[in-house]
Amino acid sequence: MDVTVALWMLTMLLPESISAQMSMDEADRAAFAAVTSPLAADAAFMQPTVMPDTTVMPAAKSLSLSGEWSLAPDDGDGHALWDEAVTAHVPGTVHRALFEQGIIPDPMVGRNDSIAEKCSYKCWWYKKTFTYDGSLHDPLLTFEGVANRCKVWLNGKLLGEHEGMFGGPDFDVKRALKKGENILVVRLDSIPQTYLGGWPATANEAWKYSVVINCVYGWHYAKIPSLGIWQPVALRERPAVRIENPFIATRSVDGDMRLVADLKGKASAAELTLIVKPLHFEGKTQVFGHTVKGGAKQLAFDFKIDQPALWWPNGMGGQPLYEAIVILSSQGRKVCATRLTFGVRTIEMRPFPEGAAPDKYNWTFVINGKPLFVKGTGWCTADALLDCSRERYARFLHIAKLQNIQMLRAWGGGMPETDTFYNLCDSLGIMVMQEWPTAWNSHNTQPAAMLRETVTRNTLRLRNHPSLVMWGAGNESDKPFGEAIDMMGRAAIELDGSRPFHRGEAWGGSLHNYNCWWDNYHLNHNLNMTAPFWGEFGIPSLPVCESVLRYLDGEEFVWKPAAESNFTHHTPIFGTNDEINRLEQYAGYFMPTDSLHNIVFGSQLAQVVGVCHTLERARTMWPHTTGALYYKMNDNYPGLSWSCVDYYGAIKPLHYFARRSFAPVASVILFDRTNMACQDVTLPHYLLDDNETLAGDSVTVAWAVYNEKMEAVADTAYSCLATGKVQRLPDIHLTTDDTHALLLLFKSDVRDAQGNLLARNWYFANYETRPGVILQARKTTLQYRREGNDIVITNTGDVPAFGVTVSVPGKASQLLLSDNYLWIDAGETVRVSINLDAPVTVSAWNIQH
């Protein structure tokens, strides 16, 4: 049924006064017909009590089976060739093990991914020999993630089989497990190959009939379908009476909390004790207690934290976290204890200023009672070979924090993200919109039971994380309806209830737009785009030259590259959709396409223009636009991509420009065209202050416009009172004489009453008049020195320096700077912090060599 028809039928059944004010959130909630959520259930109140003796608290017993395993190919007839086995690490994948053992070449360079891909279409065997001391009560064998279809044997006994890579299988092994040596064997079935003539026709569409990471099946980025035991494996004890799935949710910012947990086993009378203590911050430990009776059931208790420390998104406050220890005691003996980490924060979704509407979600995020414009980006699965290490996550997520990112959209092309990812987001204040692994209506073909298991397991696993602020059904389904979507909506209510759920993205007021690139629109299109909420948009660019040379694997760069070249292969759809001509179009706006450097540089500038102007326009439209998530943060495979950080970790210019566009205090100029040569133009100018830290203060705004001779064709400064989140300043008016230039450069500064620089932003225009003119402006000179972790740069010339760039040759994938691609006025000195103790080079787009 068409969504408009469905909503119309629903609203017709309601009284007019109610239906006129109903939001899509409310309509969905009614449609999902969920039973009571954990927050709405009846709950007893836990009273403060005394601290128990934690010295005798039972530890959660388990035996890790991660680490080294044997990996062997199948003989093609269902038997393992153990004589050919190699060592493989769990968590890990078949492809990573084969690469580490030198059996296949690096899948990320050249066209080696096709070699790795062939390994996905074979069966493989894993084997682990381990010693068990017999100490676990009622042991459960738990696989946290296997890709994808497997059979499992323990000591020759078939335990069962499983499909779906986001949790499971779990097996009761008390009959098969023995004291002493045990042998665990896992057979991985080959990935099916299904080609239905989709987009592109060469993509393997088998993912539409399973539940997997789907962006590695060849429709985008990589074509190395995941295969392996990619998450930890362990034997876990199950006490006869125990607590499972504890969940702590915030009911109010005053510290009113709720604990929900499953009681397993029969307890005639047991004591439940909850210890809540600050994690890594100063505060008071509190203890609560209550008596529980009866058999297996869900428990619900309310308790109150005194003087709660609130968790805030990046840029709005700190990220204090609490540790909770839940202890169950029976007949005076502690029988089980479990730990979890949580934050105190509330989420409310309010409508746009025009009010609730049945065709729009309430898209205004309100965290701890404060509405905010959400600044964000998309998040891709971190690695096609499933390197989910803390080190890899930490680099990308710390870069996101420095970019002033407040939200990542973990979209339906990827996965329900790992505990490592969420732990880092909790600590960094990065909110997450978590979608289930569906896309383009695949929920209609993916097995219902498999999707249900994925949703249930991962909702229970992730729901304690304060960074998780929204559930989503999937990516770009134009018909997000049916049993699978309803199941996801009910689960969001019945298993959580503290976060919104959206049946699709883009949907209900959120928009995606890729007219620039896929439809070859001019960059002017992105300068003028608007949306109530941006869920996706962007422009792809090449990685830094260092990374491109890495995956070219010795191939000589020639423009235009051949269809079968390594260069073409590392484009969004492997060169099958006119990517080279699109790259020439967008890079060609800025630079002649006669060298690798120029193609890289031109494409990166197109990305900056195509993203940052849209972000800034969106911010100025608050509260009618409530957020902007550009696409995207990272890559799972190296190449021409929408990311601001490439697969290897090298940072593109977009990161630093977007950091200024997303700064809590920013001065932005809105453009409606990239080329204004010989035109009268009026440019809106805004002061943005997310947290209203400047409200009522006097500030000085200074802006200037320069031509390619670095002559100031306009220069203005004035004082004003800062008034709120979005303040329109006097427009910038330029005449035809002012804009008669091959290149125009704009700079805007905001300073406080003491003259301290609060914000600086700068822009470039008219560059299409002559390819390469952006590097042909009047030159200046720079001097720089190192002082500890700072690079101190002085503009020693008599004109501004722009595009001032700090780099460390050979270390691009490790380099992280506090700022880069700077504007430095004549005679001005700036400091840039650096994370590497290595020789640096400093250049500028108009430096005199």
Coordinates of C-alpha atoms in Angstrom, one line a residue, residues 106-625:
D106 CA 47.0 -7.7 -0.7
P107 CA 43.3 -7.4 -1.8
M108 CA 43.4 -3.7 -1.5
V109 CA 45.9 -2.9 -4.2
G110 CA 45.7 -3.3 -7.9
R111 CA 43.0 -5.7 -9.0
N112 CA 43.9 -8.3 -6.3
D113 CA 40.4 -8.0 -4.9
S114 CA 39.2 -10.4 -7.7
I115 CA 41.6 -13.0 -6.3
A116 CA 40.2 -12.5 -2.8
E117 CA 36.7 -12.6 -4.1
K118 CA 37.2 -16.1 -5.6
C119 CA 38.0 -17.3 -2.0
S120 CA 34.5 -16.3 -1.0
Y121 CA 33.0 -18.8 -3.4
K122 CA 34.7 -21.8 -1.8
C123 CA 34.0 -23.7 1.4
W124 CA 36.5 -23.4 4.3
W125 CA 37.1 -25.2 7.6
Y126 CA 38.2 -23.7 11.0
K127 CA 39.4 -25.9 13.9
K128 CA 40.3 -25.1 17.5
T129 CA 41.8 -27.5 20.0
F130 CA 41.4 -26.4 23.6
T131 CA 41.6 -27.7 27.1
Y132 CA 38.6 -27.4 29.5
D133 CA 38.8 -27.9 33.3
G134 CA 35.2 -28.7 33.8
S135 CA 34.5 -25.7 36.0
L136 CA 31.6 -24.0 34.1
H137 CA 28.0 -24.6 35.2
D138 CA 25.7 -25.4 32.3
P139 CA 28.1 -24.0 29.6
L140 CA 26.9 -22.2 26.5
L141 CA 29.1 -22.1 23.4
T142 CA 28.6 -18.6 21.9
F143 CA 29.7 -17.3 18.5
E144 CA 29.3 -13.5 18.4
G145 CA 29.5 -13.4 14.6
V146 CA 30.1 -15.9 11.8
A147 CA 30.0 -14.9 8.1
N148 CA 27.9 -16.5 7.0
R149 CA 26.4 -20.0 6.8
C150 CA 28.1 -22.5 9.0
K151 CA 27.9 -26.0 10.6
V152 CA 29.5 -26.6 14.0
W153 CA 30.9 -29.8 15.6
L154 CA 32.3 -30.3 19.0
N155 CA 34.3 -33.5 19.6
G156 CA 32.8 -35.0 16.5
K157 CA 29.2 -34.2 17.5
L158 CA 27.2 -32.0 15.2
L159 CA 25.8 -29.1 17.3
G160 CA 23.9 -27.5 14.5
E161 CA 24.0 -24.9 11.7
H162 CA 23.4 -21.2 11.4
E163 CA 23.1 -18.4 8.9
G164 CA 23.3 -14.7 9.5
M165 CA 26.5 -12.9 10.4
F166 CA 25.4 -10.6 13.2
G167 CA 25.3 -12.9 16.2
G168 CA 25.1 -16.7 16.8
P169 CA 25.0 -19.5 16.8
D170 CA 24.7 -20.4 20.5
F171 CA 24.8 -24.1 21.6
D172 CA 24.1 -25.9 24.8
V173 CA 27.3 -28.1 25.0
K174 CA 27.1 -29.8 28.3
R175 CA 26.7 -33.2 26.6
A176 CA 29.4 -32.7 24.0
L177 CA 32.0 -30.9 26.1
K178 CA 34.5 -32.9 28.1
K179 CA 37.1 -32.3 30.7
G180 CA 40.5 -32.2 29.1
E181 CA 41.2 -31.8 25.4
N182 CA 38.3 -30.7 23.1
I183 CA 38.2 -30.1 19.3
L184 CA 35.8 -27.5 17.9
V185 CA 35.3 -27.5 14.1
V186 CA 33.4 -25.0 12.0
R187 CA 32.6 -25.4 8.3
L188 CA 31.8 -22.3 6.4
D189 CA 29.7 -22.7 3.3
S190 CA 30.7 -20.8 0.2
I191 CA 28.9 -17.5 -0.5
P192 CA 26.2 -18.0 -3.2
Q193 CA 26.5 -16.2 -6.5
T194 CA 23.3 -14.6 -7.6
Y195 CA 23.2 -12.2 -10.5
L196 CA 19.8 -10.7 -11.3
G197 CA 20.8 -7.9 -13.6
G198 CA 20.7 -5.3 -10.9
W199 CA 22.8 -2.1 -10.5
P200 CA 25.4 -2.8 -11.5
A201 CA 24.8 -6.0 -13.4
T202 CA 28.2 -7.4 -12.1
A203 CA 27.2 -7.1 -8.4
N204 CA 26.5 -10.4 -6.5
E205 CA 23.0 -10.0 -5.2
A206 CA 23.1 -13.0 -2.9
W207 CA 23.0 -10.5 0.0
K208 CA 19.4 -9.8 -0.6
Y209 CA 18.6 -13.4 0.5
S210 CA 20.6 -13.4 3.7
V211 CA 21.6 -10.9 6.5
V212 CA 25.1 -9.7 5.9
I213 CA 27.2 -6.6 5.3
N214 CA 26.0 -5.9 1.8
C215 CA 28.4 -3.1 0.7
V216 CA 31.1 -5.8 0.0
Y217 CA 29.0 -7.6 -2.6
G218 CA 30.0 -5.4 -5.6
W219 CA 27.3 -2.8 -5.8
H220 CA 29.7 -0.3 -4.4
Y221 CA 33.2 0.0 -2.9
A222 CA 34.3 -3.6 -2.6
K223 CA 33.5 -7.0 -4.0
I224 CA 34.8 -9.4 -1.4
P225 CA 31.8 -11.0 0.3
S226 CA 32.7 -11.6 4.0
L227 CA 33.6 -15.1 5.1
G228 CA 35.1 -16.0 8.5
I229 CA 34.6 -16.2 12.2
W230 CA 34.8 -12.4 12.5
Q231 CA 33.7 -11.9 16.1
P232 CA 34.8 -13.6 19.4
V233 CA 34.0 -17.2 20.4
A234 CA 33.6 -18.3 24.0
L235 CA 32.2 -20.8 26.5
R236 CA 30.1 -19.0 29.0
E237 CA 28.7 -20.3 32.3
R238 CA 24.9 -20.1 33.0
P239 CA 24.2 -20.1 36.8
A240 CA 21.0 -21.9 37.7
V241 CA 19.5 -18.6 38.8
R242 CA 20.8 -15.6 36.9
I243 CA 20.2 -12.1 35.5
E244 CA 20.4 -11.6 31.7
N245 CA 20.2 -8.6 29.4
P246 CA 20.2 -5.9 32.1
F247 CA 19.2 -2.5 30.6
I248 CA 19.4 0.9 32.4
A249 CA 17.4 3.7 30.8
T250 CA 17.1 7.4 31.8
R251 CA 13.6 8.6 32.7
S252 CA 14.6 12.2 33.5
V253 CA 17.6 14.4 33.7
D254 CA 17.1 14.6 37.5
G255 CA 18.5 11.1 37.7
D256 CA 15.2 9.1 37.6
M257 CA 16.3 5.8 36.1
R258 CA 14.9 2.4 35.3
L259 CA 16.6 -1.1 35.5
V260 CA 15.1 -3.8 33.3
A261 CA 16.5 -7.4 33.4
D262 CA 15.5 -10.9 32.7
L263 CA 15.4 -13.3 35.6
K264 CA 16.3 -16.8 34.6
G265 CA 15.7 -19.9 36.8
K266 CA 13.5 -20.2 39.9
A267 CA 14.2 -18.2 43.0
S268 CA 11.9 -18.6 45.9
A269 CA 13.4 -15.4 47.4
A270 CA 16.5 -13.6 46.1
E271 CA 18.1 -10.3 46.7
L272 CA 18.9 -8.0 43.7
T273 CA 21.6 -5.4 44.4
L274 CA 22.5 -2.6 42.1
I275 CA 25.8 -0.7 42.5
V276 CA 26.1 2.5 40.5
K277 CA 29.5 4.2 40.5
P278 CA 31.2 6.9 38.3
L279 CA 33.5 5.6 35.6
H280 CA 36.6 7.7 35.2
F281 CA 35.1 10.8 36.9
E282 CA 34.7 12.0 40.4
G283 CA 31.3 11.2 42.0
K284 CA 29.4 9.2 44.6
T285 CA 28.8 5.5 44.5
Q286 CA 25.2 4.5 45.2
V287 CA 23.8 1.1 46.1
F288 CA 20.2 0.0 45.7
G289 CA 18.4 -3.2 46.6
H290 CA 15.1 -5.2 46.2
T291 CA 13.8 -8.7 46.8
V292 CA 12.7 -10.7 43.9
K293 CA 10.5 -13.9 44.0
G294 CA 9.3 -16.5 41.6
G295 CA 10.4 -18.0 38.4
A296 CA 11.7 -16.7 35.0
K297 CA 10.3 -13.3 34.2
Q298 CA 11.3 -9.7 33.3
L299 CA 12.1 -7.5 36.2
A300 CA 11.6 -3.7 36.2
F301 CA 12.8 -1.4 38.9
D302 CA 13.1 2.4 39.3
F303 CA 15.9 4.1 41.2
K304 CA 17.3 7.6 41.5
I305 CA 20.8 8.8 41.0
D306 CA 21.7 11.8 43.2
Q307 CA 23.3 14.7 41.4
P308 CA 23.5 12.9 38.1
A309 CA 26.3 13.8 35.7
L310 CA 24.7 14.1 32.3
W311 CA 26.1 12.7 29.0
W312 CA 26.1 15.2 26.2
P313 CA 26.8 15.1 22.4
N314 CA 30.2 16.3 21.2
G315 CA 30.5 20.1 21.6
M316 CA 27.6 20.4 24.1
G317 CA 29.3 19.1 27.3
G318 CA 31.1 16.1 28.7
Q319 CA 30.6 12.4 28.4
P320 CA 30.5 11.0 31.9
L321 CA 29.7 7.3 32.1
Y322 CA 28.6 5.1 35.0
E323 CA 29.4 1.5 35.7
A324 CA 26.6 -0.6 37.1
I325 CA 27.1 -3.9 38.8
V326 CA 23.9 -6.1 39.1
I327 CA 24.2 -8.8 41.8
L328 CA 21.8 -11.6 42.5
S329 CA 22.0 -13.3 45.8
S330 CA 20.0 -16.4 46.9
Q331 CA 19.9 -17.9 50.4
G332 CA 22.7 -15.5 51.5
R333 CA 25.0 -16.5 48.7
K334 CA 25.9 -14.4 45.6
V335 CA 25.0 -16.5 42.6
C336 CA 25.7 -14.2 39.7
A337 CA 26.9 -10.7 38.9
T338 CA 27.0 -8.7 35.6
R339 CA 28.4 -5.4 34.7
L340 CA 27.3 -2.7 32.2
T341 CA 28.2 0.8 31.4
F342 CA 25.6 3.5 30.8
G343 CA 25.1 7.2 30.6
V344 CA 22.4 9.5 32.0
R345 CA 20.8 11.3 29.1
T346 CA 17.3 11.8 27.6
I347 CA 16.1 11.9 24.0
E348 CA 13.0 13.6 22.8
M349 CA 12.0 14.2 19.2
R350 CA 10.0 17.4 18.5
P351 CA 8.3 18.5 15.3
F352 CA 9.4 21.2 13.0
P353 CA 8.2 24.7 13.8
E354 CA 5.1 24.3 11.6
G355 CA 4.0 21.5 13.9
A356 CA 3.5 17.7 13.7
A357 CA 2.4 16.2 10.4
P358 CA 1.4 12.7 9.4
D359 CA 3.9 12.7 6.5
K360 CA 6.9 13.8 8.6
Y361 CA 8.8 12.4 11.5
N362 CA 9.5 14.7 14.4
W363 CA 13.0 15.5 13.3
T364 CA 14.2 18.0 16.0
F365 CA 16.6 16.1 18.3
V366 CA 16.3 17.3 21.9
I367 CA 19.0 15.9 24.2
N368 CA 18.7 16.5 27.9
G369 CA 16.0 19.0 27.2
K370 CA 18.1 21.0 24.7
P371 CA 17.2 21.1 21.0
L372 CA 20.2 21.0 18.7
F373 CA 21.0 21.2 15.0
V374 CA 22.6 17.8 14.4
K375 CA 26.0 17.9 12.7
G376 CA 27.0 14.6 11.2
T377 CA 28.1 12.3 8.5
G378 CA 27.7 8.7 7.3
W379 CA 29.6 5.7 8.6
C380 CA 30.7 2.8 6.5
T381 CA 31.8 -0.6 7.6
A382 CA 35.5 0.0 8.6
D383 CA 37.1 -2.6 6.4
A384 CA 36.1 -5.1 3.7
L385 CA 38.4 -7.6 5.5
L386 CA 36.6 -6.8 8.8
D387 CA 39.5 -5.3 10.7
C388 CA 37.4 -4.1 13.6
S389 CA 40.3 -3.4 15.9
R390 CA 40.2 -0.6 18.4
E391 CA 43.2 1.0 16.7
R392 CA 41.4 1.3 13.4
Y393 CA 38.1 2.6 14.9
A394 CA 39.9 5.0 17.2
R395 CA 41.7 6.9 14.3
F396 CA 38.5 7.5 12.4
L397 CA 36.3 8.3 15.4
H398 CA 38.9 10.7 16.9
I399 CA 39.0 12.5 13.5
A400 CA 35.2 12.7 13.6
K401 CA 35.3 14.3 17.0
L402 CA 37.8 16.9 15.9
Q403 CA 35.5 17.7 12.9
N404 CA 32.8 18.6 15.4
I405 CA 30.7 15.6 14.3
Q406 CA 27.8 14.9 16.6
M407 CA 26.2 12.0 14.8
L408 CA 27.2 9.1 12.6
R409 CA 24.7 7.3 10.5
A410 CA 25.6 3.6 10.6
W411 CA 23.7 2.9 7.4
G412 CA 22.0 -0.2 6.1
G413 CA 24.8 -1.0 3.7
G414 CA 26.9 -1.9 6.7
M415 CA 26.2 -3.6 10.0
P416 CA 25.0 -3.3 13.6
E417 CA 28.2 -1.9 14.8
T418 CA 30.6 -3.6 17.3
D419 CA 30.9 -3.0 21.0
T420 CA 34.3 -1.4 20.3
F421 CA 32.8 1.2 18.0
Y422 CA 30.0 2.0 20.5
N423 CA 32.3 2.2 23.5
L424 CA 34.4 4.8 21.6
C425 CA 31.3 6.8 20.5
D426 CA 30.2 6.8 24.1
S427 CA 33.5 8.3 25.3
L428 CA 33.7 10.8 22.4
G429 CA 30.1 12.1 22.5
I430 CA 29.3 10.9 19.0
M431 CA 25.6 10.0 18.6
V432 CA 24.7 7.0 16.3
M433 CA 21.8 6.5 14.0
Q434 CA 21.9 2.7 13.8
E435 CA 20.2 1.0 10.8
W436 CA 19.6 -2.7 10.3
P437 CA 21.4 -4.3 7.4
T438 CA 18.7 -3.8 4.7
A439 CA 18.7 -1.6 1.6
W440 CA 16.6 -0.9 -1.4
N441 CA 13.6 -3.0 -0.2
S442 CA 15.7 -6.1 0.5
H443 CA 13.6 -6.6 3.7
N444 CA 11.1 -8.2 1.3
T445 CA 13.5 -11.0 0.3
Q446 CA 15.7 -11.4 3.4
P447 CA 14.6 -14.4 5.6
A448 CA 12.2 -13.1 8.3
A449 CA 13.6 -15.3 11.1
M450 CA 17.2 -14.3 10.3
L451 CA 16.3 -10.6 10.4
R452 CA 14.4 -11.1 13.6
E453 CA 17.4 -12.8 15.2
T454 CA 19.6 -10.0 14.1
V455 CA 17.3 -7.3 15.4
T456 CA 16.6 -9.0 18.7
R457 CA 20.2 -9.9 19.6
N458 CA 21.7 -6.6 18.6
T459 CA 19.0 -4.5 20.2
L460 CA 19.7 -6.3 23.5
R461 CA 23.4 -5.9 23.0
L462 CA 23.5 -2.2 22.2
R463 CA 20.6 -0.6 24.1
N464 CA 22.7 0.5 27.1
H465 CA 24.9 2.8 25.0
P466 CA 24.1 6.5 25.5
S467 CA 25.6 7.3 22.0
L468 CA 22.9 5.2 20.3
V469 CA 20.1 7.7 19.7
M470 CA 18.0 6.2 16.9
W471 CA 17.1 2.9 15.3
G472 CA 16.5 2.7 11.5
A473 CA 15.1 0.0 9.3
G474 CA 17.5 0.4 6.5
N475 CA 18.9 2.4 3.5
E476 CA 16.9 3.9 0.6
S477 CA 14.0 1.6 0.5
D478 CA 11.2 3.4 -1.4
K479 CA 8.6 1.0 0.1
P480 CA 9.6 0.5 3.7
F481 CA 6.5 -1.5 4.7
G482 CA 5.6 -5.1 5.5
E483 CA 6.2 -7.7 8.2
A484 CA 9.9 -7.2 8.5
I485 CA 9.6 -3.4 9.0
D486 CA 6.8 -3.9 11.5
M487 CA 8.9 -6.4 13.4
M488 CA 11.8 -3.9 13.6
G489 CA 9.4 -1.2 14.8
R490 CA 7.9 -3.4 17.5
A491 CA 11.3 -4.5 18.7
A492 CA 12.4 -0.9 19.1
I493 CA 9.5 -0.3 21.4
E494 CA 9.2 -3.6 23.2
L495 CA 13.0 -4.2 23.8
D496 CA 14.0 -0.6 24.2
G497 CA 11.4 2.2 24.2
S498 CA 13.9 5.0 24.9
R499 CA 14.8 5.9 21.3
P500 CA 12.9 6.7 18.1
F501 CA 12.7 4.3 15.3
H502 CA 12.4 5.3 11.6
R503 CA 11.0 2.8 9.0
G504 CA 13.4 4.1 6.3
E505 CA 16.1 6.6 5.4
A506 CA 15.5 8.8 3.5
W507 CA 11.9 9.0 4.8
G508 CA 9.5 11.3 6.6
G509 CA 11.3 14.6 6.0
S510 CA 14.9 13.4 5.5
L511 CA 16.3 13.7 2.0
H512 CA 19.2 12.1 0.1
N513 CA 20.6 13.9 -3.0
Y514 CA 23.2 12.9 -5.5
N515 CA 22.3 15.0 -8.6
C516 CA 25.9 16.2 -8.4
W517 CA 27.9 13.2 -9.6
W518 CA 25.3 10.5 -10.7
D519 CA 23.3 13.1 -12.7
N520 CA 26.3 15.2 -13.7
Y521 CA 24.7 18.4 -12.3
H522 CA 26.9 21.5 -11.9
L523 CA 28.3 22.2 -8.4
N524 CA 25.9 25.1 -8.2
H525 CA 23.1 22.6 -7.5
N526 CA 24.6 21.6 -4.1
L527 CA 25.1 25.3 -3.2
N528 CA 21.4 25.7 -3.3
M529 CA 20.0 22.4 -2.0
T530 CA 17.8 22.5 1.1
A531 CA 16.0 19.8 3.1
P532 CA 14.2 19.6 6.4
F533 CA 16.9 17.0 7.5
W534 CA 19.8 15.8 5.4
G535 CA 20.3 12.1 5.7
E536 CA 22.8 11.8 2.8
F537 CA 24.4 13.9 0.1
G538 CA 28.0 14.4 -1.1
I539 CA 30.6 14.4 -3.8
P540 CA 33.3 11.8 -4.2
S541 CA 37.0 12.6 -4.4
L542 CA 40.3 10.8 -4.8
P543 CA 42.4 10.0 -1.8
V544 CA 45.7 11.9 -1.3
C545 CA 48.3 11.0 -4.0
E546 CA 50.3 8.9 -1.5
S547 CA 47.3 6.6 -1.1
V548 CA 46.5 6.5 -4.8
L549 CA 50.0 5.4 -5.6
R550 CA 49.7 2.8 -3.0
Y551 CA 46.8 1.0 -4.6
L552 CA 48.0 1.7 -8.2
D553 CA 50.7 -0.9 -7.3
G554 CA 53.3 0.5 -9.7
E555 CA 50.9 1.2 -12.5
E556 CA 51.9 4.4 -14.4
F557 CA 49.2 7.1 -14.3
V558 CA 47.8 8.0 -17.7
W559 CA 44.9 10.3 -18.4
K560 CA 42.4 9.1 -19.4
P561 CA 43.0 5.7 -17.8
A562 CA 42.0 2.6 -19.6
A563 CA 38.9 0.7 -18.5
E564 CA 40.9 -2.3 -17.3
S565 CA 43.5 -0.1 -15.3
N566 CA 44.0 -0.3 -11.6
F567 CA 43.1 3.4 -11.4
T568 CA 39.7 2.8 -13.0
H569 CA 39.1 -0.3 -11.0
H570 CA 39.3 1.8 -7.7
T571 CA 36.3 4.0 -8.6
P572 CA 32.8 3.7 -7.0
I573 CA 31.5 0.9 -9.2
F574 CA 34.8 -0.3 -10.6
G575 CA 34.6 2.0 -13.6
T576 CA 31.3 0.5 -14.9
N577 CA 29.2 3.7 -14.8
D578 CA 31.2 6.4 -16.5
E579 CA 33.1 7.3 -13.4
I580 CA 36.2 8.5 -15.3
N581 CA 34.2 11.1 -17.2
R582 CA 32.4 12.2 -14.0
L583 CA 35.8 12.6 -12.3
E584 CA 37.1 14.7 -15.3
Q585 CA 34.0 16.9 -15.0
Y586 CA 34.3 17.7 -11.3
A587 CA 38.1 17.8 -11.1
G588 CA 38.1 19.9 -14.3
Y589 CA 36.2 22.7 -12.7
F590 CA 39.4 23.5 -10.8
M591 CA 42.4 22.0 -12.5
P592 CA 43.6 20.8 -15.9
T593 CA 43.4 17.1 -16.0
D594 CA 47.0 16.6 -17.1
S595 CA 48.6 15.0 -14.0
L596 CA 47.7 12.8 -11.1
H597 CA 48.3 15.7 -8.7
N598 CA 45.9 17.9 -10.5
I599 CA 43.2 15.2 -10.8
V600 CA 43.5 14.5 -7.1
F601 CA 43.6 18.2 -6.1
G602 CA 40.7 19.1 -8.4
S603 CA 38.5 16.3 -7.2
Q604 CA 39.2 17.2 -3.5
L605 CA 38.3 20.8 -4.1
A606 CA 35.0 19.8 -5.8
Q607 CA 34.2 17.7 -2.7
V608 CA 34.9 20.6 -0.4
V609 CA 32.6 22.9 -2.4
G610 CA 29.9 20.3 -2.9
V611 CA 29.6 19.5 0.8
C612 CA 30.5 22.5 2.9
H613 CA 28.3 25.0 1.2
T614 CA 25.3 22.7 1.7
L615 CA 26.2 22.1 5.4
E616 CA 26.4 25.8 6.0
R617 CA 23.2 26.7 4.3
A618 CA 21.5 24.0 6.3
R619 CA 22.8 25.4 9.6
T620 CA 21.5 28.9 8.8
M621 CA 18.0 27.4 8.2
W622 CA 17.6 26.3 11.9
P623 CA 15.0 25.4 13.2
H624 CA 13.3 24.7 9.9
T625 CA 16.3 22.4 9.0

